mmCIF file of C-alpha atoms in Angstrom:
data_model
loop_
_atom_site.group_PDB
_atom_site.id
_atom_site.type_symbol
_atom_site.label_atom_id
_atom_site.label_comp_id
_atom_site.label_asym_id
_atom_site.label_seq_id
_atom_site.Cartn_x
_atom_site.Cartn_y
_atom_site.Cartn_z
ATOM 1 C CA MET A 11 0.000 0.000 0.000
ATOM 2 C CA THR A 12 1.105 3.559 -0.569
ATOM 3 C CA ASP A 13 2.086 5.684 2.393
ATOM 4 C CA GLY A 14 -0.979 6.535 4.449
ATOM 5 C CA THR A 15 -3.322 4.229 2.563
ATOM 6 C CA ARG A 16 -3.669 1.774 5.436
ATOM 7 C CA GLU A 17 -4.392 4.551 7.934
ATOM 8 C CA ASN A 18 -6.915 6.199 5.634
ATOM 9 C CA ALA A 19 -8.684 2.887 5.073
ATOM 10 C CA ALA A 20 -8.818 2.177 8.803
ATOM 11 C CA LEU A 21 -10.198 5.652 9.509
ATOM 12 C CA GLU A 22 -12.798 5.229 6.784
ATOM 13 C CA ARG A 23 -13.938 1.949 8.329
ATOM 14 C CA LEU A 24 -14.115 3.502 11.790
ATOM 15 C CA GLU A 25 -16.079 6.490 10.550
ATOM 16 C CA GLY A 26 -18.442 4.103 8.804
ATOM 17 C CA VAL A 27 -19.119 2.165 12.005
ATOM 18 C CA VAL A 28 -19.551 5.307 14.094
ATOM 19 C CA GLY A 29 -21.695 6.996 11.464
ATOM 20 C CA GLY A 30 -23.978 3.979 11.340
ATOM 21 C CA LEU A 31 -24.756 4.364 15.035
ATOM 22 C CA GLY A 32 -26.223 7.843 14.578
ATOM 23 C CA ALA A 33 -25.550 9.046 18.124
ATOM 24 C CA VAL A 34 -23.130 7.754 20.761
ATOM 25 C CA VAL A 35 -22.071 8.127 24.352
ATOM 26 C CA VAL A 36 -18.338 7.492 24.536
ATOM 27 C CA GLY A 37 -16.676 6.085 27.639
ATOM 28 C CA PHE A 38 -13.808 8.576 27.581
ATOM 29 C CA SER A 39 -10.720 7.782 29.676
ATOM 30 C CA GLY A 40 -8.359 9.986 27.670
ATOM 31 C CA GLY A 41 -6.168 7.110 26.498
ATOM 32 C CA ALA A 42 -5.238 6.616 22.856
ATOM 33 C CA ASP A 43 -8.174 4.291 22.143
ATOM 34 C CA SER A 44 -11.021 6.268 23.685
ATOM 35 C CA ALA A 45 -9.476 9.527 22.460
ATOM 36 C CA LEU A 46 -9.527 8.375 18.835
ATOM 37 C CA LEU A 47 -13.080 7.127 19.275
ATOM 38 C CA ALA A 48 -14.221 10.407 20.843
ATOM 39 C CA PHE A 49 -12.489 12.535 18.212
ATOM 40 C CA THR A 50 -13.922 10.470 15.358
ATOM 41 C CA ALA A 51 -17.425 10.559 16.833
ATOM 42 C CA ARG A 52 -17.247 14.333 17.287
ATOM 43 C CA ARG A 53 -16.013 14.790 13.728
ATOM 44 C CA ARG A 54 -18.417 12.327 12.108
ATOM 45 C CA LEU A 55 -21.594 12.901 14.136
ATOM 46 C CA GLY A 56 -21.252 16.431 15.468
ATOM 47 C CA ARG A 57 -21.001 17.683 19.037
ATOM 48 C CA GLU A 58 -24.581 17.040 20.137
ATOM 49 C CA ALA A 59 -24.586 13.434 18.925
ATOM 50 C CA ALA A 60 -21.225 12.520 20.486
ATOM 51 C CA ILE A 61 -21.407 12.852 24.252
ATOM 52 C CA CYS A 62 -18.167 11.926 26.034
ATOM 53 C CA VAL A 63 -18.354 10.682 29.628
ATOM 54 C CA THR A 64 -15.442 10.179 31.992
ATOM 55 C CA ALA A 65 -15.989 7.955 35.023
ATOM 56 C CA VAL A 66 -14.447 9.760 37.982
ATOM 57 C CA SER A 67 -13.392 7.588 40.889
ATOM 58 C CA ALA A 68 -10.393 6.736 43.038
ATOM 59 C CA SER A 69 -9.205 4.330 40.327
ATOM 60 C CA LEU A 70 -8.639 7.191 37.861
ATOM 61 C CA ALA A 71 -5.355 9.056 38.330
ATOM 62 C CA HIS A 72 -5.799 12.779 38.947
ATOM 63 C CA GLU A 73 -3.585 13.696 36.000
ATOM 64 C CA GLU A 74 -5.646 11.488 33.674
ATOM 65 C CA LEU A 75 -8.831 13.280 34.694
ATOM 66 C CA ALA A 76 -7.135 16.627 34.108
ATOM 67 C CA ASP A 77 -6.046 15.507 30.643
ATOM 68 C CA CYS A 78 -9.577 14.390 29.766
ATOM 69 C CA GLU A 79 -10.822 17.876 30.591
ATOM 70 C CA LYS A 80 -8.005 19.425 28.569
ATOM 71 C CA LEU A 81 -8.707 17.245 25.530
ATOM 72 C CA ALA A 82 -12.400 18.047 25.751
ATOM 73 C CA GLY A 83 -11.557 21.732 25.529
ATOM 74 C CA GLU A 84 -9.123 21.255 22.660
ATOM 75 C CA TRP A 85 -11.578 19.203 20.607
ATOM 76 C CA ASP A 86 -14.814 20.964 21.654
ATOM 77 C CA LEU A 87 -16.324 17.792 23.068
ATOM 78 C CA ASP A 88 -19.587 17.595 24.977
ATOM 79 C CA TRP A 89 -17.692 16.250 27.989
ATOM 80 C CA ARG A 90 -19.336 15.104 31.205
ATOM 81 C CA PRO A 91 -17.347 13.858 34.195
ATOM 82 C CA VAL A 92 -19.576 11.535 36.225
ATOM 83 C CA ARG A 93 -18.788 10.114 39.644
ATOM 84 C CA THR A 94 -18.793 6.316 39.883
ATOM 85 C CA GLY A 95 -18.638 4.157 42.999
ATOM 86 C CA GLU A 96 -17.058 0.853 42.027
ATOM 87 C CA VAL A 97 -14.734 0.930 45.049
ATOM 88 C CA ASP A 98 -17.804 0.853 47.305
ATOM 89 C CA ASN A 99 -18.896 -2.433 45.700
ATOM 90 C CA GLU A 100 -17.654 -5.346 47.796
ATOM 91 C CA ALA A 101 -17.439 -7.592 44.708
ATOM 92 C CA TYR A 102 -14.988 -5.083 43.214
ATOM 93 C CA ALA A 103 -13.073 -4.275 46.386
ATOM 94 C CA VAL A 104 -12.339 -7.918 47.207
ATOM 95 C CA ASN A 105 -10.256 -7.924 44.011
ATOM 96 C CA ALA A 106 -10.829 -11.390 42.621
ATOM 97 C CA GLY A 107 -9.971 -12.187 39.017
ATOM 98 C CA ASP A 108 -13.256 -10.692 37.825
ATOM 99 C CA ARG A 109 -12.742 -7.245 39.377
ATOM 100 C CA CYS A 110 -12.917 -5.523 35.981
ATOM 101 C CA TYR A 111 -16.375 -6.979 35.400
ATOM 102 C CA TYR A 112 -17.776 -4.916 38.253
ATOM 103 C CA CYS A 113 -15.851 -1.826 37.198
ATOM 104 C CA LYS A 114 -17.349 -1.858 33.691
ATOM 105 C CA SER A 115 -20.757 -2.697 35.127
ATOM 106 C CA GLU A 116 -20.533 0.492 37.169
ATOM 107 C CA LEU A 117 -19.408 2.459 34.119
ATOM 108 C CA MET A 118 -22.344 1.150 32.111
ATOM 109 C CA SER A 119 -24.704 2.125 34.927
ATOM 110 C CA VAL A 120 -23.846 5.768 34.234
ATOM 111 C CA LEU A 121 -23.453 5.572 30.440
ATOM 112 C CA THR A 122 -26.729 3.742 29.792
ATOM 113 C CA PRO A 123 -29.108 6.363 31.266
ATOM 114 C CA ILE A 124 -27.325 9.154 29.374
ATOM 115 C CA ALA A 125 -27.554 7.147 26.171
ATOM 116 C CA GLY A 126 -31.212 6.425 26.838
ATOM 117 C CA GLU A 127 -32.054 10.121 27.060
ATOM 118 C CA THR A 128 -31.093 10.684 23.424
ATOM 119 C CA GLY A 129 -31.475 7.243 21.882
ATOM 120 C CA ALA A 130 -27.694 6.937 21.623
ATOM 121 C CA THR A 131 -25.486 3.863 21.859
ATOM 122 C CA ALA A 132 -22.819 3.474 24.551
ATOM 123 C CA VAL A 133 -19.427 2.852 22.937
ATOM 124 C CA LEU A 134 -16.061 1.954 24.454
ATOM 125 C CA GLY A 135 -12.486 2.221 23.193
ATOM 126 C CA VAL A 136 -11.688 -1.478 22.968
ATOM 127 C CA ASN A 137 -9.324 -2.515 20.169
ATOM 128 C CA LEU A 138 -8.707 -5.907 18.553
ATOM 129 C CA ASP A 139 -5.626 -6.650 20.664
ATOM 130 C CA ASP A 140 -7.663 -6.257 23.853
ATOM 131 C CA LEU A 141 -9.776 -9.277 22.954
ATOM 132 C CA ALA A 142 -6.804 -11.594 23.448
ATOM 133 C CA ASP A 143 -6.293 -10.577 27.086
ATOM 134 C CA HIS A 144 -8.210 -11.459 30.245
ATOM 135 C CA ARG A 145 -10.548 -8.477 30.466
ATOM 136 C CA PRO A 146 -13.902 -9.465 31.949
ATOM 137 C CA GLY A 147 -15.005 -5.842 31.776
ATOM 138 C CA GLN A 148 -15.561 -6.267 28.055
ATOM 139 C CA ARG A 149 -18.127 -8.968 28.759
ATOM 140 C CA ALA A 150 -19.904 -6.761 31.297
ATOM 141 C CA ALA A 151 -20.098 -3.913 28.796
ATOM 142 C CA ALA A 152 -21.314 -6.128 25.940
ATOM 143 C CA GLU A 153 -23.984 -7.674 28.169
ATOM 144 C CA ARG A 154 -25.339 -4.179 28.783
ATOM 145 C CA GLY A 155 -25.471 -3.223 25.142
ATOM 146 C CA ALA A 156 -22.149 -1.435 24.607
ATOM 147 C CA ARG A 157 -20.526 -1.454 21.185
ATOM 148 C CA PHE A 158 -16.804 -1.524 20.386
ATOM 149 C CA PRO A 159 -16.370 0.477 17.149
ATOM 150 C CA LEU A 160 -12.584 0.049 17.021
ATOM 151 C CA VAL A 161 -13.038 -3.718 17.027
ATOM 152 C CA GLU A 162 -15.874 -3.601 14.504
ATOM 153 C CA ALA A 163 -13.636 -1.525 12.226
ATOM 154 C CA GLY A 164 -10.783 -4.018 12.653
ATOM 155 C CA LEU A 165 -8.306 -1.678 14.403
ATOM 156 C CA THR A 166 -5.416 -3.027 16.455
ATOM 157 C CA LYS A 167 -3.538 -0.882 18.967
ATOM 158 C CA ALA A 168 -0.921 -0.139 16.328
ATOM 159 C CA ASP A 169 -3.689 0.961 13.962
ATOM 160 C CA VAL A 170 -5.159 3.233 16.628
ATOM 161 C CA ARG A 171 -1.817 4.963 17.089
ATOM 162 C CA ALA A 172 -1.146 5.181 13.338
ATOM 163 C CA VAL A 173 -4.573 6.656 12.575
ATOM 164 C CA SER A 174 -4.227 9.082 15.475
ATOM 165 C CA ARG A 175 -0.900 10.283 14.088
ATOM 166 C CA ARG A 176 -2.509 10.682 10.684
ATOM 167 C CA LEU A 177 -5.123 12.923 12.295
ATOM 168 C CA GLY A 178 -2.496 14.845 14.263
ATOM 169 C CA LEU A 179 -3.866 13.808 17.661
ATOM 170 C CA ARG A 180 -1.458 14.331 20.549
ATOM 171 C CA THR A 181 -2.759 11.116 22.132
ATOM 172 C CA ALA A 182 -1.221 9.027 19.332
ATOM 173 C CA ASP A 183 1.814 8.057 21.388
ATOM 174 C CA LYS A 184 0.332 8.545 24.835
ATOM 175 C CA PRO A 185 1.528 5.720 27.110
ATOM 176 C CA ALA A 186 -1.152 3.281 28.230
ATOM 177 C CA ALA A 187 -2.263 4.101 31.748
ATOM 178 C CA ALA A 188 -5.043 1.674 32.761
ATOM 179 C CA CYS A 189 -6.923 2.065 36.017
ATOM 180 C CA LEU A 190 -4.952 2.267 39.244
ATOM 181 C CA ALA A 191 -6.604 -0.885 40.573
ATOM 182 C CA SER A 192 -4.666 -2.857 37.960
ATOM 183 C CA ARG A 193 -1.559 -2.215 40.073
ATOM 184 C CA VAL A 194 -2.989 -4.216 42.988
ATOM 185 C CA PRO A 195 -2.397 -8.005 42.923
ATOM 186 C CA TYR A 196 -5.518 -10.149 42.841
ATOM 187 C CA GLY A 197 -6.565 -11.092 46.362
ATOM 188 C CA THR A 198 -5.298 -7.822 47.871
ATOM 189 C CA ARG A 199 -8.212 -5.621 48.834
ATOM 190 C CA VAL A 200 -8.695 -2.477 46.755
ATOM 191 C CA THR A 201 -9.311 0.536 48.975
ATOM 192 C CA PHE A 202 -9.395 4.294 48.506
ATOM 193 C CA GLY A 203 -6.149 4.536 50.467
ATOM 194 C CA VAL A 204 -4.319 1.998 48.317
ATOM 195 C CA LEU A 205 -5.442 3.650 45.083
ATOM 196 C CA GLU A 206 -4.459 7.082 46.355
ATOM 197 C CA GLN A 207 -1.029 5.793 47.365
ATOM 198 C CA VAL A 208 -0.391 4.112 44.019
ATOM 199 C CA GLY A 209 -1.534 7.207 42.154
ATOM 200 C CA ALA A 210 0.689 9.452 44.235
ATOM 201 C CA ALA A 211 3.728 7.217 43.695
ATOM 202 C CA GLU A 212 3.233 7.042 39.945
ATOM 203 C CA GLY A 213 2.611 10.778 39.781
ATOM 204 C CA ALA A 214 5.903 11.381 41.575
ATOM 205 C CA LEU A 215 7.730 9.172 39.082
ATOM 206 C CA HIS A 216 6.107 10.974 36.158
ATOM 207 C CA ARG A 217 7.449 14.244 37.530
ATOM 208 C CA LEU A 218 10.910 12.689 37.569
ATOM 209 C CA GLY A 219 10.597 12.031 33.841
ATOM 210 C CA PHE A 220 9.287 8.453 33.752
ATOM 211 C CA ASP A 221 6.166 8.675 31.603
ATOM 212 C CA GLU A 222 5.709 4.909 31.345
ATOM 213 C CA VAL A 223 5.681 3.281 34.764
ATOM 214 C CA ARG A 224 3.679 0.915 36.934
ATOM 215 C CA VAL A 225 3.886 0.890 40.716
ATOM 216 C CA ARG A 226 2.728 -2.572 41.757
ATOM 217 C CA HIS A 227 1.407 -2.482 45.300
ATOM 218 C CA TYR A 228 2.539 -5.146 47.790
ATOM 219 C CA GLY A 229 1.692 -3.638 51.153
ATOM 220 C CA GLU A 230 4.751 -1.736 52.365
ATOM 221 C CA LEU A 231 6.652 -2.669 49.214
ATOM 222 C CA ALA A 232 6.386 -0.913 45.834
ATOM 223 C CA ARG A 233 7.585 -2.883 42.816
ATOM 224 C CA LEU A 234 8.447 -0.537 39.969
ATOM 225 C CA GLU A 235 7.997 -1.601 36.364
ATOM 226 C CA ILE A 236 9.839 0.643 33.901
ATOM 227 C CA PRO A 237 10.547 0.021 30.176
ATOM 228 C CA LEU A 238 13.816 -1.862 29.772
ATOM 229 C CA ASN A 239 15.426 0.987 27.861
ATOM 230 C CA ARG A 240 14.950 3.246 30.894
ATOM 231 C CA LEU A 241 16.431 0.978 33.561
ATOM 232 C CA GLY A 242 19.758 2.791 33.343
ATOM 233 C CA ALA A 243 18.018 6.089 34.042
ATOM 234 C CA VAL A 244 16.379 4.530 37.094
ATOM 235 C CA LEU A 245 19.757 3.648 38.559
ATOM 236 C CA GLU A 246 21.080 7.114 37.779
ATOM 237 C CA GLN A 247 18.180 8.656 39.698
ATOM 238 C CA ARG A 248 18.009 5.958 42.354
ATOM 239 C CA GLU A 249 18.068 8.241 45.375
ATOM 240 C CA ALA A 250 15.454 10.617 43.974
ATOM 241 C CA ILE A 251 13.182 7.716 43.018
ATOM 242 C CA VAL A 252 13.455 5.982 46.372
ATOM 243 C CA GLY A 253 12.775 9.235 48.173
ATOM 244 C CA ALA A 254 9.803 10.118 46.012
ATOM 245 C CA VAL A 255 8.158 6.698 46.362
ATOM 246 C CA GLN A 256 8.840 6.411 50.085
ATOM 247 C CA ALA A 257 7.314 9.850 50.567
ATOM 248 C CA THR A 258 3.986 8.355 49.464
ATOM 249 C CA GLY A 259 4.063 5.815 52.291
ATOM 250 C CA TYR A 260 6.002 2.821 50.994
ATOM 251 C CA SER A 261 8.818 1.463 53.156
ATOM 252 C CA TYR A 262 10.567 -0.544 50.439
ATOM 253 C CA VAL A 263 11.150 0.245 46.767
ATOM 254 C CA THR A 264 12.160 -2.514 44.347
ATOM 255 C CA LEU A 265 12.840 -2.555 40.605
ATOM 256 C CA ASP A 266 11.461 -5.315 38.395
ATOM 257 C CA LEU A 267 14.293 -6.334 36.086
ATOM 258 C CA GLU A 268 11.835 -7.755 33.541
ATOM 259 C CA GLY A 269 10.636 -4.237 32.822
ATOM 260 C CA LEU A 270 7.159 -2.909 32.126
ATOM 261 C CA ARG A 271 4.564 -5.523 31.153
ATOM 262 C CA SER A 272 1.032 -4.306 30.792
ATOM 263 C CA GLY A 273 -1.436 -6.616 32.531
ATOM 264 C CA ASN A 274 1.259 -8.914 33.880
ATOM 265 C CA LEU A 275 -0.624 -9.474 37.154
ATOM 266 C CA ASN A 276 -2.979 -11.665 35.122
ATOM 267 C CA SER A 277 -0.235 -14.307 35.232
ATOM 268 C CA ALA A 278 -1.324 -15.009 38.808
ATOM 269 C CA LEU A 279 -4.775 -16.121 37.672
ATOM 270 C CA PRO A 280 -5.564 -19.847 37.816
ATOM 271 C CA ALA A 281 -4.214 -21.941 34.959
ATOM 272 C CA GLY A 282 -6.728 -22.231 32.154
ATOM 273 C CA THR A 283 -8.241 -18.770 32.616
ATOM 274 C CA GLU A 284 -9.310 -17.756 29.142
ATOM 275 C CA PRO A 285 -9.213 -14.375 27.438
ATOM 276 C CA THR A 286 -12.587 -12.671 27.707
ATOM 277 C CA ALA A 287 -13.236 -11.854 24.065
ATOM 278 C CA SER A 288 -16.793 -10.572 23.826
ATOM 279 C CA PRO A 289 -19.183 -11.123 20.951
ATOM 280 C CA VAL A 290 -19.011 -7.989 18.853
ATOM 281 C CA ARG A 291 -21.878 -7.078 16.616
ATOM 282 C CA GLY A 292 -21.180 -5.911 13.105
ATOM 283 C CA ARG A 293 -18.006 -7.937 12.646
ATOM 284 C CA THR A 294 -17.604 -11.397 11.101
#
């Protein structure tokens, strides 16, 4: 294909899926996936038919919420931050392997009424690659009528980033963030205090120049996951990093020599746990 042809074709497919829905309510976290979906919906359907909702809770880092608001202003989105209470749900807080199911159920409980007011469809920024991972939240969303336009249009994560670059979106290369609860090992209770501590530790590391980082929470111990090509920088800033993380309440700071692996806590799930690919309408 000629340069840009693949990206243009992917965008055309995505616009076709979104346009066919007529009106949408986008679950907008500000990451590359939901950002492309929100931008495309705003461009294809117009402001009034593309409502963007951000679920605000302790599991969303403060800086991510701030960026959602900033993007909404830059792109003239009809943006609505809505408080959610998944942490108050015991089934979520106990942090079993299906925690994400209850998180997305809570998200859908706020998206669905908004969608119902205007006859819109709730849509989420799930891409093809996500279907291969253990993400029970996708099943919860699909059960409640959500659609996944990126999947229906056949976009992988690489496609999302490539199309976003083609459109000039600053989210094209934004590091994946995921919810803060994903830093807590299964079986460890998720509390407001734990989420606040993890968020504070990661925020401190971001300010030290580490944009891609995970602080895995093990009680008094913080296990840092940094991309392998930045491990040298970690050692160079060892004292500053230890001080910054300990200032958030951790007693011990360790570095994972395997580097950053998104979703690696899923390896602790029982053997045989399957990916939670959801049935997606409109795709064969």
